[in-house]
Amino acid sequence: VDGFSNNASRIDNGFLADGNEGYAIVIVMFPVYIGCGILSYAINNEPSDGMLLKATMDVYPGYTPGLTVSGSVAVAYRNDGTFKFSYNLEGVETTCADGTCGI
């Protein structure tokens, strides 16, 4: 039950870094919210890296049973308006392949 997951995908949600700062990233084992973090600018942003938002993930407020989620999410913005969404999580369900989990 206590697994880990990491991945990266390039996507475009129509917003730049300023439009996503302060928003929550939520981990769901449908229909229960189990983890979350708030996107904020990374302290060590370098101009060559583009804009980078990060969220430190933790247990979702009010969620008590079972899993203890931790890890991080990074959103690196590119010049073409897309961004690379990557995550490294621990304490998540190992059986998420059946579509019962989401970020």
Short mmCIF file of C-alpha atoms in Angstrom, two decimals, residues 8-12 15-17 20 39-40 42 45-46 48-54 73-87:
data_model
loop_
_atom_site.label_atom_id
_atom_site.label_comp_id
_atom_site.label_asym_id
_atom_site.label_seq_id
_atom_site.Cartn_x
_atom_site.Cartn_y
_atom_site.Cartn_z
CA ALA A 8 6.86 14.07 -16.11
CA SER A 9 4.57 15.36 -18.87
CA ARG A 10 4.57 18.44 -21.13
CA ILE A 11 1.20 20.24 -21.17
CA ASP A 12 -0.48 23.63 -21.69
CA PHE A 15 -1.83 29.96 -17.96
CA LEU A 16 1.73 31.11 -17.37
CA ALA A 17 3.52 30.78 -14.02
CA ASN A 20 -0.78 29.11 -11.49
CA LEU A 39 2.47 25.99 -6.00
CA SER A 40 4.98 28.76 -5.30
CA ALA A 42 11.16 28.04 -6.48
CA ASN A 45 14.93 30.17 -10.11
CA GLU A 46 17.61 30.67 -12.75
CA SER A 48 18.10 29.81 -18.10
CA ASP A 49 15.67 27.35 -16.50
CA GLY A 50 12.54 29.36 -17.30
CA MET A 51 10.06 30.00 -14.51
CA LEU A 52 9.74 27.19 -11.99
CA LEU A 53 6.93 26.59 -9.52
CA LYS A 54 7.18 23.90 -6.86
CA VAL A 73 5.66 18.59 -7.66
CA ALA A 74 7.55 20.87 -10.07
CA VAL A 75 6.12 22.92 -12.94
CA ALA A 76 8.81 24.28 -15.32
CA TYR A 77 7.51 26.82 -17.86
CA ARG A 78 8.85 26.93 -21.42
CA ASN A 79 9.00 29.79 -23.92
CA ASP A 80 6.25 28.26 -26.10
CA GLY A 81 3.65 28.53 -23.30
CA THR A 82 3.76 24.86 -22.34
CA PHE A 83 5.16 23.54 -19.11
CA LYS A 84 6.73 20.35 -17.85
CA PHE A 85 4.75 18.93 -14.94
CA SER A 86 6.81 16.47 -12.90
CA TYR A 87 6.35 14.82 -9.55
#
